[in-house]
């Protein structure tokens, strides 16, 4: 079985700046670094490093030399890549000294995948091959229709999610592999179980794999559901976690191992990725994953629960100063990922959780001490009285003084 990945290749230009540029301003950058990226490129690399026979297809610009090199070095066949005399797809990324970033994307060559190019590539593949696809190139609907009519098995990663994907005929998809954000985009449902029910009830026979970050992943095909835990690593950069998972899962399927083993290998490979900085360079080779399968442990439920305890304890101890950066440091995540984890673990956004904890503390001080409302506001770090009163009423349904009287 071969994998044909019709996907994006990007150049990430990462500029280090003192602060993110604001409208009308010019800032000077102290450092420029170039990285290979794009979900297509990452997934091709992951599947090839896992040992699969991978053919990458898509369009590169006249500045895409470094991307070709990365693909070839990882063992990807690039004979179906089209080179165009245009700018390659790229991202301009500013990273400030405070760790914030700002990104804009120019699709460039990735948006120039035409029907003619697609036809000329697909004619070389058939029903024994897997077509892998994401949502970062042009003509995604057309590729699905044509690959399906050739009898190819289609593995679709609907990332990034856009509304146009809702009109895809999912009866043509074999494997739908998506993360929680994408699943939420499709269904509008945040609960994992309900979300899977919704997708699988609508599209019978579709195999869905939902990745859940540190919570692992869930596989569902008709009545069969398999949960795979994440592996226990210190996460330093979660970029390309999903891409590694997809590449390794499909490579394992090509290898003919069962679903359970494929999920376990994919989970372990993506854990190795999150334990290293960067995208493509952090994607491991199979030899490293085999070692990790021996040395790493799957996260137990208790350990996962610990995460929400740690988040709550940190906020309780730092009511006045708690911020996402602080939580990220404690958990070993990036700031952005810490935000996602808090939502996942507690069901609340960081600011909603902070308000809840502040109100809980205020309620405790109201009942257990004689402190005035002003002192309590000071103690819990509220910015002003009216905000405190509004929040308190929303959570406890009464005013602080009535609450004190009633309790
Ligand atoms: P994406 O990268 O698309 O956002 P996820 O965050 O769901 O996707 O991650 C994909 C997979 O990577 C997960 O199913 C899990 O196996 C692994 N993974 C992600 N984050 C971690 C983590 N902190 N520790 C261990 N494994 C992780």
PDB file of N, CA, C and O in Angstrom, residues 84-134:
ATOM      1  N   UNK A  84       6.350  25.591  -9.754  1.00  0.00           N
ATOM      2  CA  UNK A  84       5.789  26.714 -10.500  1.00  0.00           C
ATOM      3  C   UNK A  84       6.685  27.945 -10.350  1.00  0.00           C
ATOM      4  O   UNK A  84       7.361  28.107  -9.326  1.00  0.00           O
ATOM      5  N   UNK A  85       6.624  28.812 -11.382  1.00  0.00           N
ATOM      6  CA  UNK A  85       7.440  30.026 -11.297  1.00  0.00           C
ATOM      7  C   UNK A  85       6.644  31.100 -10.545  1.00  0.00           C
ATOM      8  O   UNK A  85       6.164  32.076 -11.122  1.00  0.00           O
ATOM      9  N   UNK A  86       6.488  30.853  -9.282  1.00  0.00           N
ATOM     10  CA  UNK A  86       5.709  31.767  -8.429  1.00  0.00           C
ATOM     11  C   UNK A  86       6.262  31.677  -7.011  1.00  0.00           C
ATOM     12  O   UNK A  86       7.189  30.922  -6.755  1.00  0.00           O
ATOM     13  N   UNK A  87       5.697  32.453  -6.112  1.00  0.00           N
ATOM     14  CA  UNK A  87       6.167  32.395  -4.713  1.00  0.00           C
ATOM     15  C   UNK A  87       5.579  31.172  -4.015  1.00  0.00           C
ATOM     16  O   UNK A  87       4.392  30.873  -4.165  1.00  0.00           O
ATOM     17  N   UNK A  88       6.400  30.513  -3.244  1.00  0.00           N
ATOM     18  CA  UNK A  88       5.892  29.390  -2.459  1.00  0.00           C
ATOM     19  C   UNK A  88       4.932  29.906  -1.366  1.00  0.00           C
ATOM     20  O   UNK A  88       5.036  31.053  -0.930  1.00  0.00           O
ATOM     21  N   UNK A  89       4.016  29.063  -0.937  1.00  0.00           N
ATOM     22  CA  UNK A  89       3.178  29.399   0.209  1.00  0.00           C
ATOM     23  C   UNK A  89       4.080  29.669   1.404  1.00  0.00           C
ATOM     24  O   UNK A  89       5.036  28.929   1.621  1.00  0.00           O
ATOM     25  N   UNK A  90       3.793  30.736   2.136  1.00  0.00           N
ATOM     26  CA  UNK A  90       4.654  31.014   3.286  1.00  0.00           C
ATOM     27  C   UNK A  90       3.905  31.737   4.399  1.00  0.00           C
ATOM     28  O   UNK A  90       2.828  32.283   4.186  1.00  0.00           O
ATOM     29  N   UNK A  91       4.523  31.699   5.567  1.00  0.00           N
ATOM     30  CA  UNK A  91       3.933  32.392   6.718  1.00  0.00           C
ATOM     31  C   UNK A  91       4.960  33.385   7.240  1.00  0.00           C
ATOM     32  O   UNK A  91       6.147  33.080   7.337  1.00  0.00           O
ATOM     33  N   UNK A  92       4.495  34.597   7.523  1.00  0.00           N
ATOM     34  CA  UNK A  92       5.354  35.609   8.144  1.00  0.00           C
ATOM     35  C   UNK A  92       4.981  35.634   9.624  1.00  0.00           C
ATOM     36  O   UNK A  92       3.844  35.951   9.979  1.00  0.00           O
ATOM     37  N   UNK A  93       5.916  35.239  10.440  1.00  0.00           N
ATOM     38  CA  UNK A  93       5.608  35.076  11.869  1.00  0.00           C
ATOM     39  C   UNK A  93       6.473  36.036  12.679  1.00  0.00           C
ATOM     40  O   UNK A  93       7.700  36.028  12.557  1.00  0.00           O
ATOM     41  N   UNK A  94       5.826  36.872  13.473  1.00  0.00           N
ATOM     42  CA  UNK A  94       6.587  37.740  14.387  1.00  0.00           C
ATOM     43  C   UNK A  94       6.531  37.111  15.775  1.00  0.00           C
ATOM     44  O   UNK A  94       5.449  36.737  16.229  1.00  0.00           O
ATOM     45  N   UNK A  95       7.681  36.970  16.405  1.00  0.00           N
ATOM     46  CA  UNK A  95       7.690  36.482  17.786  1.00  0.00           C
ATOM     47  C   UNK A  95       8.293  37.586  18.649  1.00  0.00           C
ATOM     48  O   UNK A  95       9.409  38.046  18.383  1.00  0.00           O
ATOM     49  N   UNK A  96       7.536  38.032  19.641  1.00  0.00           N
ATOM     50  CA  UNK A  96       8.016  39.153  20.458  1.00  0.00           C
ATOM     51  C   UNK A  96       8.828  38.644  21.633  1.00  0.00           C
ATOM     52  O   UNK A  96       8.801  37.448  21.955  1.00  0.00           O
ATOM     53  N   UNK A  97       9.535  39.570  22.299  1.00  0.00           N
ATOM     54  CA  UNK A  97      10.353  39.164  23.453  1.00  0.00           C
ATOM     55  C   UNK A  97       9.476  38.658  24.598  1.00  0.00           C
ATOM     56  O   UNK A  97       9.951  37.950  25.478  1.00  0.00           O
ATOM     57  N   UNK A  98       8.164  38.984  24.568  1.00  0.00           N
ATOM     58  CA  UNK A  98       7.262  38.455  25.609  1.00  0.00           C
ATOM     59  C   UNK A  98       6.686  37.091  25.210  1.00  0.00           C
ATOM     60  O   UNK A  98       5.819  36.547  25.885  1.00  0.00           O
ATOM     61  N   UNK A  99       7.127  36.586  24.073  1.00  0.00           N
ATOM     62  CA  UNK A  99       6.662  35.259  23.655  1.00  0.00           C
ATOM     63  C   UNK A  99       5.345  35.276  22.878  1.00  0.00           C
ATOM     64  O   UNK A  99       4.821  34.225  22.532  1.00  0.00           O
ATOM     65  N   UNK A 100       4.810  36.470  22.624  1.00  0.00           N
ATOM     66  CA  UNK A 100       3.567  36.507  21.829  1.00  0.00           C
ATOM     67  C   UNK A 100       3.930  36.316  20.362  1.00  0.00           C
ATOM     68  O   UNK A 100       5.034  36.651  19.947  1.00  0.00           O
ATOM     69  N   UNK A 101       2.969  35.815  19.578  1.00  0.00           N
ATOM     70  CA  UNK A 101       3.257  35.780  18.155  1.00  0.00           C
ATOM     71  C   UNK A 101       2.099  36.305  17.335  1.00  0.00           C
ATOM     72  O   UNK A 101       0.982  36.449  17.821  1.00  0.00           O
ATOM     73  N   UNK A 102       2.411  36.631  16.098  1.00  0.00           N
ATOM     74  CA  UNK A 102       1.409  37.138  15.176  1.00  0.00           C
ATOM     75  C   UNK A 102       1.794  36.565  13.812  1.00  0.00           C
ATOM     76  O   UNK A 102       2.956  36.585  13.426  1.00  0.00           O
ATOM     77  N   UNK A 103       0.803  35.997  13.128  1.00  0.00           N
ATOM     78  CA  UNK A 103       1.130  35.254  11.902  1.00  0.00           C
ATOM     79  C   UNK A 103       0.240  35.719  10.763  1.00  0.00           C
ATOM     80  O   UNK A 103      -0.962  35.910  10.964  1.00  0.00           O
ATOM     81  N   UNK A 104       0.818  35.940   9.588  1.00  0.00           N
ATOM     82  CA  UNK A 104      -0.065  35.944   8.432  1.00  0.00           C
ATOM     83  C   UNK A 104       0.467  35.007   7.375  1.00  0.00           C
ATOM     84  O   UNK A 104       1.661  34.786   7.233  1.00  0.00           O
ATOM     85  N   UNK A 105      -0.507  34.440   6.668  1.00  0.00           N
ATOM     86  CA  UNK A 105      -0.214  33.344   5.762  1.00  0.00           C
ATOM     87  C   UNK A 105      -0.451  33.786   4.328  1.00  0.00           C
ATOM     88  O   UNK A 105      -1.456  34.452   4.037  1.00  0.00           O
ATOM     89  N   UNK A 106       0.481  33.463   3.442  1.00  0.00           N
ATOM     90  CA  UNK A 106       0.273  33.711   2.016  1.00  0.00           C
ATOM     91  C   UNK A 106       0.217  32.343   1.334  1.00  0.00           C
ATOM     92  O   UNK A 106       1.227  31.638   1.282  1.00  0.00           O
ATOM     93  N   UNK A 107      -0.936  31.927   0.839  1.00  0.00           N
ATOM     94  CA  UNK A 107      -1.058  30.562   0.304  1.00  0.00           C
ATOM     95  C   UNK A 107      -0.156  30.295  -0.900  1.00  0.00           C
ATOM     96  O   UNK A 107       0.312  29.168  -1.096  1.00  0.00           O
ATOM     97  N   UNK A 108       0.112  31.339  -1.720  1.00  0.00           N
ATOM     98  CA  UNK A 108       1.045  31.201  -2.847  1.00  0.00           C
ATOM     99  C   UNK A 108       0.824  29.930  -3.647  1.00  0.00           C
ATOM    100  O   UNK A 108      -0.310  29.615  -4.047  1.00  0.00           O
ATOM    101  N   UNK A 109       1.896  29.152  -3.840  1.00  0.00           N
ATOM    102  CA  UNK A 109       1.839  27.944  -4.679  1.00  0.00           C
ATOM    103  C   UNK A 109       0.781  26.942  -4.209  1.00  0.00           C
ATOM    104  O   UNK A 109       0.201  26.217  -5.030  1.00  0.00           O
ATOM    105  N   UNK A 110       0.486  26.917  -2.897  1.00  0.00           N
ATOM    106  CA  UNK A 110      -0.487  25.939  -2.394  1.00  0.00           C
ATOM    107  C   UNK A 110      -1.892  26.175  -2.942  1.00  0.00           C
ATOM    108  O   UNK A 110      -2.707  25.257  -2.973  1.00  0.00           O
ATOM    109  N   UNK A 111      -2.151  27.418  -3.358  1.00  0.00           N
ATOM    110  CA  UNK A 111      -3.489  27.729  -3.876  1.00  0.00           C
ATOM    111  C   UNK A 111      -3.556  27.518  -5.388  1.00  0.00           C
ATOM    112  O   UNK A 111      -4.558  27.803  -6.022  1.00  0.00           O
ATOM    113  N   UNK A 112      -2.472  27.018  -5.983  1.00  0.00           N
ATOM    114  CA  UNK A 112      -2.420  26.886  -7.444  1.00  0.00           C
ATOM    115  C   UNK A 112      -2.451  25.428  -7.898  1.00  0.00           C
ATOM    116  O   UNK A 112      -1.981  25.094  -8.989  1.00  0.00           O
ATOM    117  N   UNK A 113      -3.014  24.567  -7.055  1.00  0.00           N
ATOM    118  CA  UNK A 113      -3.156  23.160  -7.448  1.00  0.00           C
ATOM    119  C   UNK A 113      -4.410  23.068  -8.327  1.00  0.00           C
ATOM    120  O   UNK A 113      -5.532  23.186  -7.847  1.00  0.00           O
ATOM    121  N   UNK A 114      -4.194  22.896  -9.628  1.00  0.00           N
ATOM    122  CA  UNK A 114      -5.324  22.930 -10.581  1.00  0.00           C
ATOM    123  C   UNK A 114      -5.887  21.531 -10.825  1.00  0.00           C
ATOM    124  O   UNK A 114      -5.250  20.522 -10.499  1.00  0.00           O
ATOM    125  N   UNK A 115      -7.038  21.477 -11.473  1.00  0.00           N
ATOM    126  CA  UNK A 115      -7.668  20.187 -11.809  1.00  0.00           C
ATOM    127  C   UNK A 115      -6.771  19.401 -12.760  1.00  0.00           C
ATOM    128  O   UNK A 115      -6.681  18.173 -12.672  1.00  0.00           O
ATOM    129  N   UNK A 116      -6.081  20.113 -13.643  1.00  0.00           N
ATOM    130  CA  UNK A 116      -5.181  19.420 -14.591  1.00  0.00           C
ATOM    131  C   UNK A 116      -4.048  18.735 -13.826  1.00  0.00           C
ATOM    132  O   UNK A 116      -3.704  17.590 -14.103  1.00  0.00           O
ATOM    133  N   UNK A 117      -3.477  19.457 -12.871  1.00  0.00           N
ATOM    134  CA  UNK A 117      -2.389  18.860 -12.071  1.00  0.00           C
ATOM    135  C   UNK A 117      -2.915  17.635 -11.320  1.00  0.00           C
ATOM    136  O   UNK A 117      -2.301  16.570 -11.301  1.00  0.00           O
ATOM    137  N   UNK A 118      -4.089  17.783 -10.732  1.00  0.00           N
ATOM    138  CA  UNK A 118      -4.683  16.686  -9.943  1.00  0.00           C
ATOM    139  C   UNK A 118      -4.897  15.455 -10.836  1.00  0.00           C
ATOM    140  O   UNK A 118      -4.506  14.337 -10.484  1.00  0.00           O
ATOM    141  N   UNK A 119      -5.492  15.686 -12.030  1.00  0.00           N
ATOM    142  CA  UNK A 119      -5.743  14.558 -12.949  1.00  0.00           C
ATOM    143  C   UNK A 119      -4.448  13.852 -13.319  1.00  0.00           C
ATOM    144  O   UNK A 119      -4.378  12.630 -13.323  1.00  0.00           O
ATOM    145  N   UNK A 120      -3.409  14.654 -13.597  1.00  0.00           N
ATOM    146  CA  UNK A 120      -2.168  14.029 -14.084  1.00  0.00           C
ATOM    147  C   UNK A 120      -1.486  13.213 -12.974  1.00  0.00           C
ATOM    148  O   UNK A 120      -0.814  12.236 -13.247  1.00  0.00           O
ATOM    149  N   UNK A 121      -1.689  13.602 -11.722  1.00  0.00           N
ATOM    150  CA  UNK A 121      -1.096  12.825 -10.622  1.00  0.00           C
ATOM    151  C   UNK A 121      -1.943  11.589 -10.324  1.00  0.00           C
ATOM    152  O   UNK A 121      -1.434  10.465 -10.223  1.00  0.00           O
ATOM    153  N   UNK A 122      -3.261  11.797 -10.201  1.00  0.00           N
ATOM    154  CA  UNK A 122      -4.134  10.694  -9.767  1.00  0.00           C
ATOM    155  C   UNK A 122      -4.126   9.524 -10.739  1.00  0.00           C
ATOM    156  O   UNK A 122      -4.377   8.381 -10.342  1.00  0.00           O
ATOM    157  N   UNK A 123      -3.839   9.805 -12.002  1.00  0.00           N
ATOM    158  CA  UNK A 123      -3.890   8.686 -12.963  1.00  0.00           C
ATOM    159  C   UNK A 123      -2.817   7.629 -12.677  1.00  0.00           C
ATOM    160  O   UNK A 123      -2.915   6.511 -13.147  1.00  0.00           O
ATOM    161  N   UNK A 124      -1.832   7.983 -11.836  1.00  0.00           N
ATOM    162  CA  UNK A 124      -0.772   7.014 -11.518  1.00  0.00           C
ATOM    163  C   UNK A 124      -1.098   6.188 -10.267  1.00  0.00           C
ATOM    164  O   UNK A 124      -0.307   5.372  -9.827  1.00  0.00           O
ATOM    165  N   UNK A 125      -2.248   6.474  -9.635  1.00  0.00           N
ATOM    166  CA  UNK A 125      -2.580   5.772  -8.388  1.00  0.00           C
ATOM    167  C   UNK A 125      -3.939   5.093  -8.517  1.00  0.00           C
ATOM    168  O   UNK A 125      -4.740   5.448  -9.385  1.00  0.00           O
ATOM    169  N   UNK A 126      -4.177   4.112  -7.656  1.00  0.00           N
ATOM    170  CA  UNK A 126      -5.429   3.360  -7.786  1.00  0.00           C
ATOM    171  C   UNK A 126      -5.968   2.840  -6.479  1.00  0.00           C
ATOM    172  O   UNK A 126      -5.609   3.328  -5.401  1.00  0.00           O
ATOM    173  N   UNK A 127      -6.787   1.804  -6.568  1.00  0.00           N
ATOM    174  CA  UNK A 127      -7.568   1.370  -5.412  1.00  0.00           C
ATOM    175  C   UNK A 127      -6.756   0.746  -4.269  1.00  0.00           C
ATOM    176  O   UNK A 127      -7.277   0.591  -3.177  1.00  0.00           O
ATOM    177  N   UNK A 128      -5.511   0.416  -4.517  1.00  0.00           N
ATOM    178  CA  UNK A 128      -4.714  -0.126  -3.412  1.00  0.00           C
ATOM    179  C   UNK A 128      -3.953   0.969  -2.675  1.00  0.00           C
ATOM    180  O   UNK A 128      -3.145   0.684  -1.783  1.00  0.00           O
ATOM    181  N   UNK A 129      -4.185   2.209  -3.072  1.00  0.00           N
ATOM    182  CA  UNK A 129      -3.427   3.304  -2.469  1.00  0.00           C
ATOM    183  C   UNK A 129      -4.308   4.165  -1.556  1.00  0.00           C
ATOM    184  O   UNK A 129      -5.511   4.261  -1.754  1.00  0.00           O
ATOM    185  N   UNK A 130      -3.638   4.795  -0.591  1.00  0.00           N
ATOM    186  CA  UNK A 130      -4.349   5.725   0.303  1.00  0.00           C
ATOM    187  C   UNK A 130      -4.104   7.143  -0.201  1.00  0.00           C
ATOM    188  O   UNK A 130      -2.972   7.505  -0.532  1.00  0.00           O
ATOM    189  N   UNK A 131      -5.169   7.919  -0.283  1.00  0.00           N
ATOM    190  CA  UNK A 131      -4.988   9.344  -0.584  1.00  0.00           C
ATOM    191  C   UNK A 131      -5.122  10.107   0.730  1.00  0.00           C
ATOM    192  O   UNK A 131      -6.132   9.997   1.422  1.00  0.00           O
ATOM    193  N   UNK A 132      -4.105  10.865   1.077  1.00  0.00           N
ATOM    194  CA  UNK A 132      -4.145  11.688   2.292  1.00  0.00           C
ATOM    195  C   UNK A 132      -4.323  13.148   1.872  1.00  0.00           C
ATOM    196  O   UNK A 132      -3.709  13.604   0.901  1.00  0.00           O
ATOM    197  N   UNK A 133      -5.161  13.862   2.601  1.00  0.00           N
ATOM    198  CA  UNK A 133      -5.493  15.222   2.212  1.00  0.00           C
ATOM    199  C   UNK A 133      -5.793  16.081   3.431  1.00  0.00           C
ATOM    200  O   UNK A 133      -6.392  15.606   4.393  1.00  0.00           O
ATOM    201  N   UNK A 134      -5.378  17.356   3.381  1.00  0.00           N
ATOM    202  CA  UNK A 134      -5.747  18.323   4.424  1.00  0.00           C
ATOM    203  C   UNK A 134      -6.466  19.470   3.722  1.00  0.00           C
ATOM    204  O   UNK A 134      -6.765  19.374   2.536  1.00  0.00           O
TER     205      UNK A 134
END
